[in-house]
Short mmCIF file of N, CA and C and ligand atoms in Angstrom, two decimals:
data_model
loop_
_atom_site.label_atom_id
_atom_site.label_comp_id
_atom_site.label_asym_id
_atom_site.label_seq_id
_atom_site.Cartn_x
_atom_site.Cartn_y
_atom_site.Cartn_z
N MET A 128 90.65 91.04 107.00
CA MET A 128 90.86 90.25 108.21
C MET A 128 91.36 91.16 109.33
N LYS A 129 90.48 91.59 110.18
CA LYS A 129 90.83 92.46 111.29
C LYS A 129 90.21 91.90 112.56
N ARG A 130 90.86 92.19 113.68
CA ARG A 130 90.32 91.79 114.98
C ARG A 130 89.95 93.04 115.76
N LYS A 131 88.75 93.08 116.28
CA LYS A 131 88.27 94.27 117.00
C LYS A 131 89.05 94.55 118.27
N ASP A 132 89.58 93.52 118.88
CA ASP A 132 90.29 93.69 120.16
C ASP A 132 91.81 93.84 119.97
N CYS A 133 92.25 94.01 118.71
CA CYS A 133 93.69 94.03 118.45
C CYS A 133 94.19 95.47 118.28
N LEU A 134 95.19 95.83 119.06
CA LEU A 134 95.76 97.18 119.00
C LEU A 134 96.26 97.53 117.60
N PHE A 135 96.98 96.60 116.98
CA PHE A 135 97.56 96.90 115.67
C PHE A 135 96.49 96.95 114.58
N CYS A 136 95.41 96.18 114.71
CA CYS A 136 94.29 96.31 113.76
C CYS A 136 93.64 97.68 113.93
N LYS A 137 93.56 98.16 115.17
CA LYS A 137 93.00 99.50 115.40
C LYS A 137 93.89 100.59 114.79
N ILE A 138 95.19 100.40 114.87
CA ILE A 138 96.12 101.35 114.24
C ILE A 138 95.94 101.30 112.72
N THR A 139 95.83 100.10 112.17
CA THR A 139 95.62 99.93 110.73
C THR A 139 94.32 100.62 110.28
N ASN A 140 93.29 100.50 111.10
CA ASN A 140 91.98 101.11 110.78
C ASN A 140 91.92 102.60 111.11
N LYS A 141 93.04 103.13 111.65
CA LYS A 141 93.12 104.54 112.05
C LYS A 141 92.15 104.87 113.19
N GLU A 142 91.76 103.86 113.95
CA GLU A 142 90.95 104.11 115.15
C GLU A 142 91.84 104.66 116.25
N ILE A 143 93.12 104.33 116.19
CA ILE A 143 94.12 104.86 117.12
C ILE A 143 95.17 105.59 116.27
N PRO A 144 95.46 106.85 116.61
CA PRO A 144 96.45 107.58 115.80
C PRO A 144 97.85 107.03 115.98
N SER A 145 98.66 107.12 114.94
CA SER A 145 100.06 106.70 115.04
C SER A 145 100.87 107.52 114.04
N LYS A 146 102.17 107.50 114.23
CA LYS A 146 103.08 108.19 113.32
C LYS A 146 103.43 107.22 112.21
N ILE A 147 102.62 107.23 111.15
CA ILE A 147 102.79 106.27 110.06
C ILE A 147 103.94 106.71 109.15
N LEU A 148 104.91 105.81 108.96
CA LEU A 148 106.07 106.10 108.11
C LEU A 148 105.87 105.58 106.70
N PHE A 149 105.08 104.52 106.57
CA PHE A 149 104.87 103.91 105.26
C PHE A 149 103.53 103.18 105.29
N GLU A 150 102.86 103.22 104.13
CA GLU A 150 101.62 102.46 104.02
C GLU A 150 101.38 102.11 102.57
N ASN A 151 100.98 100.87 102.31
CA ASN A 151 100.45 100.49 101.00
C ASN A 151 99.27 99.55 101.25
N GLU A 152 98.86 98.81 100.24
CA GLU A 152 97.66 97.96 100.39
C GLU A 152 97.82 96.90 101.48
N LEU A 153 99.04 96.38 101.62
CA LEU A 153 99.24 95.23 102.51
C LEU A 153 100.04 95.53 103.77
N VAL A 154 100.82 96.60 103.75
CA VAL A 154 101.82 96.82 104.80
C VAL A 154 101.65 98.19 105.44
N LEU A 155 101.88 98.24 106.75
CA LEU A 155 101.87 99.51 107.47
C LEU A 155 103.11 99.55 108.36
N ALA A 156 103.76 100.71 108.43
CA ALA A 156 104.91 100.89 109.32
C ALA A 156 104.72 102.17 110.10
N PHE A 157 105.01 102.12 111.40
CA PHE A 157 104.79 103.29 112.25
C PHE A 157 105.82 103.29 113.37
N LEU A 158 105.99 104.48 113.96
CA LEU A 158 106.94 104.61 115.07
C LEU A 158 106.37 103.96 116.32
N ASP A 159 107.20 103.19 117.02
CA ASP A 159 106.81 102.60 118.30
C ASP A 159 106.67 103.72 119.33
N ILE A 160 105.55 103.77 120.05
CA ILE A 160 105.35 104.86 121.02
C ILE A 160 106.13 104.62 122.32
N SER A 161 106.65 103.43 122.50
CA SER A 161 107.53 103.15 123.65
C SER A 161 108.86 102.63 123.11
N PRO A 162 109.60 103.49 122.42
CA PRO A 162 110.78 102.99 121.69
C PRO A 162 111.92 102.53 122.60
N ILE A 163 112.60 101.50 122.17
CA ILE A 163 113.84 101.06 122.82
C ILE A 163 114.92 102.08 122.51
N SER A 164 114.88 102.63 121.29
CA SER A 164 115.82 103.68 120.89
C SER A 164 115.11 104.61 119.92
N LYS A 165 115.69 105.77 119.67
CA LYS A 165 115.08 106.78 118.79
C LYS A 165 114.95 106.23 117.38
N GLY A 166 113.71 106.20 116.88
CA GLY A 166 113.48 105.69 115.53
C GLY A 166 112.99 104.24 115.50
N HIS A 167 112.80 103.65 116.68
CA HIS A 167 112.27 102.28 116.77
C HIS A 167 110.94 102.21 116.00
N THR A 168 110.91 101.34 115.02
CA THR A 168 109.79 101.28 114.07
C THR A 168 109.17 99.89 114.07
N ILE A 169 107.85 99.84 113.92
CA ILE A 169 107.11 98.58 113.83
C ILE A 169 106.58 98.44 112.41
N VAL A 170 106.78 97.27 111.81
CA VAL A 170 106.26 97.00 110.46
C VAL A 170 105.32 95.80 110.57
N ILE A 171 104.08 95.99 110.04
CA ILE A 171 103.07 94.94 110.17
C ILE A 171 102.36 94.70 108.84
N PRO A 172 101.80 93.48 108.69
CA PRO A 172 100.84 93.29 107.59
C PRO A 172 99.53 93.94 108.03
N LYS A 173 98.78 94.51 107.10
CA LYS A 173 97.50 95.11 107.49
C LYS A 173 96.49 94.05 107.91
N ASN A 174 96.58 92.88 107.29
CA ASN A 174 95.71 91.78 107.71
C ASN A 174 96.21 91.22 109.02
N HIS A 175 95.30 90.71 109.83
CA HIS A 175 95.68 90.17 111.13
C HIS A 175 96.17 88.73 111.01
N TYR A 176 97.42 88.53 111.37
CA TYR A 176 97.99 87.18 111.53
C TYR A 176 98.68 87.17 112.87
N SER A 177 98.57 86.06 113.58
CA SER A 177 99.09 86.01 114.94
C SER A 177 100.61 86.00 115.00
N ASN A 178 101.23 85.25 114.10
CA ASN A 178 102.68 85.06 114.20
C ASN A 178 103.24 84.59 112.87
N LEU A 179 104.51 84.27 112.88
CA LEU A 179 105.22 83.86 111.67
C LEU A 179 104.58 82.66 110.98
N GLU A 180 104.00 81.76 111.77
CA GLU A 180 103.43 80.55 111.20
C GLU A 180 102.11 80.80 110.47
N ASP A 181 101.45 81.91 110.79
CA ASP A 181 100.14 82.21 110.21
C ASP A 181 100.20 83.06 108.95
N ILE A 182 101.22 83.90 108.83
CA ILE A 182 101.24 84.86 107.71
C ILE A 182 101.58 84.14 106.41
N PRO A 183 100.78 84.37 105.35
CA PRO A 183 101.09 83.76 104.05
C PRO A 183 102.43 84.27 103.52
N ASN A 184 103.13 83.43 102.78
CA ASN A 184 104.47 83.79 102.29
C ASN A 184 104.47 85.07 101.46
N TYR A 185 103.43 85.25 100.66
CA TYR A 185 103.40 86.45 99.82
C TYR A 185 103.38 87.72 100.67
N GLU A 186 102.55 87.72 101.71
CA GLU A 186 102.46 88.91 102.55
C GLU A 186 103.72 89.08 103.40
N LEU A 187 104.31 87.98 103.81
CA LEU A 187 105.58 88.04 104.55
C LEU A 187 106.65 88.71 103.70
N THR A 188 106.69 88.33 102.43
CA THR A 188 107.65 88.93 101.51
C THR A 188 107.42 90.42 101.36
N GLU A 189 106.16 90.81 101.24
CA GLU A 189 105.84 92.23 101.09
C GLU A 189 106.23 93.01 102.35
N VAL A 190 105.98 92.42 103.53
CA VAL A 190 106.36 93.07 104.78
C VAL A 190 107.88 93.22 104.84
N TYR A 191 108.61 92.16 104.48
CA TYR A 191 110.08 92.23 104.58
C TYR A 191 110.71 93.19 103.57
N LYS A 192 110.07 93.34 102.41
CA LYS A 192 110.57 94.34 101.46
C LYS A 192 110.56 95.71 102.11
N GLU A 193 109.50 96.02 102.83
CA GLU A 193 109.40 97.34 103.46
C GLU A 193 110.30 97.43 104.69
N VAL A 194 110.52 96.32 105.38
CA VAL A 194 111.51 96.32 106.47
C VAL A 194 112.87 96.73 105.92
N LYS A 195 113.23 96.16 104.77
CA LYS A 195 114.52 96.50 104.15
C LYS A 195 114.56 97.98 103.75
N ASN A 196 113.51 98.45 103.09
CA ASN A 196 113.48 99.86 102.66
C ASN A 196 113.55 100.80 103.85
N LEU A 197 112.76 100.52 104.87
CA LEU A 197 112.72 101.41 106.03
C LEU A 197 114.02 101.35 106.83
N ALA A 198 114.57 100.17 107.01
CA ALA A 198 115.82 100.03 107.77
C ALA A 198 116.93 100.80 107.07
N THR A 199 116.96 100.73 105.74
CA THR A 199 117.97 101.47 104.97
C THR A 199 117.79 102.97 105.16
N LYS A 200 116.53 103.42 105.09
CA LYS A 200 116.22 104.84 105.26
C LYS A 200 116.56 105.31 106.68
N ILE A 201 116.19 104.51 107.68
CA ILE A 201 116.46 104.84 109.09
C ILE A 201 117.97 104.92 109.31
N HIS A 202 118.69 103.95 108.76
CA HIS A 202 120.15 103.91 108.91
C HIS A 202 120.79 105.19 108.37
N LYS A 203 120.40 105.56 107.16
CA LYS A 203 121.00 106.74 106.52
C LYS A 203 120.53 108.04 107.16
N ASN A 204 119.22 108.18 107.34
CA ASN A 204 118.67 109.48 107.74
C ASN A 204 118.84 109.78 109.23
N LEU A 205 118.84 108.76 110.08
CA LEU A 205 119.07 109.01 111.50
C LEU A 205 120.56 108.90 111.86
N LYS A 206 121.37 108.54 110.87
CA LYS A 206 122.82 108.44 111.07
C LYS A 206 123.18 107.55 112.26
N ILE A 207 122.56 106.39 112.28
CA ILE A 207 122.83 105.41 113.34
C ILE A 207 123.94 104.46 112.88
N ASP A 208 124.51 103.73 113.83
CA ASP A 208 125.62 102.83 113.50
C ASP A 208 125.13 101.48 112.96
N GLY A 209 123.90 101.09 113.34
CA GLY A 209 123.36 99.81 112.90
C GLY A 209 121.94 99.66 113.40
N TYR A 210 121.39 98.46 113.26
CA TYR A 210 120.03 98.23 113.75
C TYR A 210 119.81 96.73 113.93
N ASN A 211 118.86 96.40 114.81
CA ASN A 211 118.43 95.02 114.97
C ASN A 211 117.05 94.86 114.34
N ILE A 212 116.83 93.73 113.69
CA ILE A 212 115.50 93.34 113.23
C ILE A 212 115.07 92.25 114.20
N LEU A 213 113.94 92.47 114.86
CA LEU A 213 113.48 91.54 115.90
C LEU A 213 112.03 91.17 115.64
N GLN A 214 111.74 89.89 115.77
CA GLN A 214 110.37 89.42 115.52
C GLN A 214 110.08 88.30 116.51
N ASN A 215 109.21 88.57 117.48
CA ASN A 215 108.91 87.61 118.54
C ASN A 215 107.69 86.75 118.18
N ASN A 216 107.77 85.48 118.50
CA ASN A 216 106.65 84.57 118.24
C ASN A 216 106.26 83.84 119.51
N PHE A 217 105.02 84.00 119.92
CA PHE A 217 104.43 83.38 121.10
C PHE A 217 104.94 84.06 122.39
N ALA A 218 104.12 83.94 123.43
CA ALA A 218 104.38 84.64 124.69
C ALA A 218 105.74 84.26 125.29
N ALA A 219 106.12 83.00 125.15
CA ALA A 219 107.39 82.54 125.73
C ALA A 219 108.58 83.27 125.13
N ALA A 220 108.40 83.78 123.92
CA ALA A 220 109.48 84.51 123.25
C ALA A 220 109.32 86.01 123.37
N GLY A 221 108.36 86.44 124.20
CA GLY A 221 108.21 87.87 124.45
C GLY A 221 107.21 88.57 123.56
N GLN A 222 106.40 87.80 122.81
CA GLN A 222 105.38 88.44 121.97
C GLN A 222 104.24 88.93 122.86
N VAL A 223 103.98 90.23 122.84
CA VAL A 223 102.92 90.82 123.66
C VAL A 223 101.66 91.04 122.82
N ILE A 224 101.81 91.71 121.69
CA ILE A 224 100.66 91.97 120.81
C ILE A 224 100.59 90.85 119.78
N LYS A 225 99.46 90.17 119.77
CA LYS A 225 99.33 88.96 118.96
C LYS A 225 98.90 89.27 117.53
N HIS A 226 99.59 90.23 116.94
CA HIS A 226 99.45 90.57 115.52
C HIS A 226 100.88 90.60 115.00
N PHE A 227 101.20 89.72 114.06
CA PHE A 227 102.56 89.60 113.54
C PHE A 227 103.18 90.98 113.33
N HIS A 228 104.37 91.19 113.83
CA HIS A 228 105.04 92.47 113.64
C HIS A 228 106.55 92.31 113.73
N ILE A 229 107.22 93.21 113.05
CA ILE A 229 108.68 93.20 113.01
C ILE A 229 109.18 94.53 113.57
N HIS A 230 110.14 94.45 114.48
CA HIS A 230 110.75 95.64 115.05
C HIS A 230 112.01 95.98 114.26
N ILE A 231 112.17 97.28 113.97
CA ILE A 231 113.46 97.78 113.50
C ILE A 231 113.98 98.65 114.65
N ILE A 232 115.08 98.24 115.26
CA ILE A 232 115.58 98.91 116.46
C ILE A 232 116.94 99.53 116.15
N PRO A 233 116.96 100.87 116.01
CA PRO A 233 118.22 101.54 115.74
C PRO A 233 119.23 101.33 116.87
N ARG A 234 120.50 101.20 116.48
CA ARG A 234 121.56 100.94 117.46
C ARG A 234 122.75 101.84 117.20
N ASN A 235 123.47 102.12 118.27
CA ASN A 235 124.72 102.87 118.15
C ASN A 235 125.78 102.17 118.99
N TYR A 236 127.04 102.40 118.62
CA TYR A 236 128.13 101.73 119.35
C TYR A 236 128.08 102.02 120.84
N ASP A 237 127.70 103.25 121.19
CA ASP A 237 127.76 103.63 122.60
C ASP A 237 126.45 103.40 123.35
N ASP A 238 125.44 102.78 122.72
CA ASP A 238 124.20 102.58 123.48
C ASP A 238 124.33 101.35 124.38
N GLU A 239 123.70 101.47 125.52
CA GLU A 239 123.76 100.36 126.48
C GLU A 239 122.37 99.86 126.81
N LYS A 240 121.35 100.43 126.12
CA LYS A 240 119.96 100.09 126.45
C LYS A 240 119.58 98.68 126.06
N PHE A 241 120.10 98.23 124.95
CA PHE A 241 119.59 96.99 124.38
C PHE A 241 120.75 96.11 123.98
N ARG A 242 121.54 95.73 124.96
CA ARG A 242 122.67 94.85 124.70
C ARG A 242 122.23 93.41 124.86
N ILE A 243 122.42 92.63 123.83
CA ILE A 243 122.08 91.22 123.91
C ILE A 243 123.31 90.47 124.41
N LYS A 244 123.18 89.93 125.63
CA LYS A 244 124.29 89.16 126.19
C LYS A 244 123.77 87.76 126.50
N ILE A 245 123.90 86.90 125.55
CA ILE A 245 123.38 85.55 125.69
C ILE A 245 124.55 84.59 125.85
N PRO A 246 124.61 83.91 127.01
CA PRO A 246 125.72 82.97 127.18
C PRO A 246 125.56 81.78 126.24
N ARG A 247 126.62 81.41 125.58
CA ARG A 247 126.57 80.27 124.67
C ARG A 247 127.69 79.31 125.03
N THR A 248 127.34 78.03 124.98
CA THR A 248 128.36 77.02 125.25
C THR A 248 128.27 75.95 124.16
N GLN A 249 129.34 75.24 123.97
CA GLN A 249 129.38 74.15 122.98
C GLN A 249 128.38 73.07 123.38
N ALA A 250 127.49 72.69 122.45
CA ALA A 250 126.51 71.65 122.75
C ALA A 250 127.18 70.28 122.74
N PRO A 251 126.74 69.37 123.64
CA PRO A 251 127.26 68.00 123.61
C PRO A 251 126.86 67.32 122.29
N GLU A 252 127.71 66.44 121.77
CA GLU A 252 127.46 65.78 120.48
C GLU A 252 126.14 65.01 120.47
N ASP A 253 125.78 64.34 121.58
CA ASP A 253 124.52 63.58 121.60
C ASP A 253 123.30 64.50 121.52
N GLU A 254 123.40 65.70 122.10
CA GLU A 254 122.29 66.65 122.01
C GLU A 254 122.13 67.14 120.57
N LEU A 255 123.25 67.47 119.92
CA LEU A 255 123.19 67.90 118.52
C LEU A 255 122.60 66.80 117.64
N ASN A 256 123.01 65.55 117.88
CA ASN A 256 122.50 64.42 117.09
C ASN A 256 121.01 64.22 117.30
N GLU A 257 120.56 64.35 118.55
CA GLU A 257 119.15 64.18 118.87
C GLU A 257 118.29 65.24 118.16
N VAL A 258 118.70 66.50 118.26
CA VAL A 258 117.96 67.59 117.63
C VAL A 258 118.01 67.46 116.11
N TYR A 259 119.16 67.09 115.59
CA TYR A 259 119.33 66.93 114.15
C TYR A 259 118.38 65.88 113.60
N LYS A 260 118.24 64.74 114.31
CA LYS A 260 117.33 63.66 113.86
C LYS A 260 115.89 64.13 113.82
N ILE A 261 115.49 64.97 114.78
CA ILE A 261 114.11 65.46 114.87
C ILE A 261 113.83 66.50 113.77
N LEU A 262 114.80 67.35 113.49
CA LEU A 262 114.54 68.50 112.63
C LEU A 262 114.94 68.37 111.17
N LYS A 263 115.82 67.42 110.83
CA LYS A 263 116.28 67.39 109.43
C LYS A 263 115.16 66.97 108.49
N PHE A 264 115.22 67.49 107.30
CA PHE A 264 114.17 67.18 106.31
C PHE A 264 114.60 66.05 105.42
ZN1 LIG B 204 95.47 92.61 114.50
#
């Protein structure tokens, strides 16, 4: 399952060169060419799925196993203080390339490039009740 117009499918097919850190039958990981920080890595399923809702659970599990392995390796070998795992779904959430992918973004205490500052306030009780009624199983 590949898309001819998809950048990540082209990387998977080796039509576009990349710095591949890991590869097996289902998963590919490579360095982001426009990194937020040194060692910013992208992990993808080799098959084309648009987002979290499309990827089968088995392949999602295989992708996440390698996210864990790579994040651990990046943490130790690049001697970083921590990392963010980021996965955007749909354009409204900042997804640019419509091939499911997970970012591993190395972080350090003194970096100021990628600070998440999201204002949070206590939700009103009626809003929590409304959302709870819609979403509970
Ligand atoms: Zn693709």
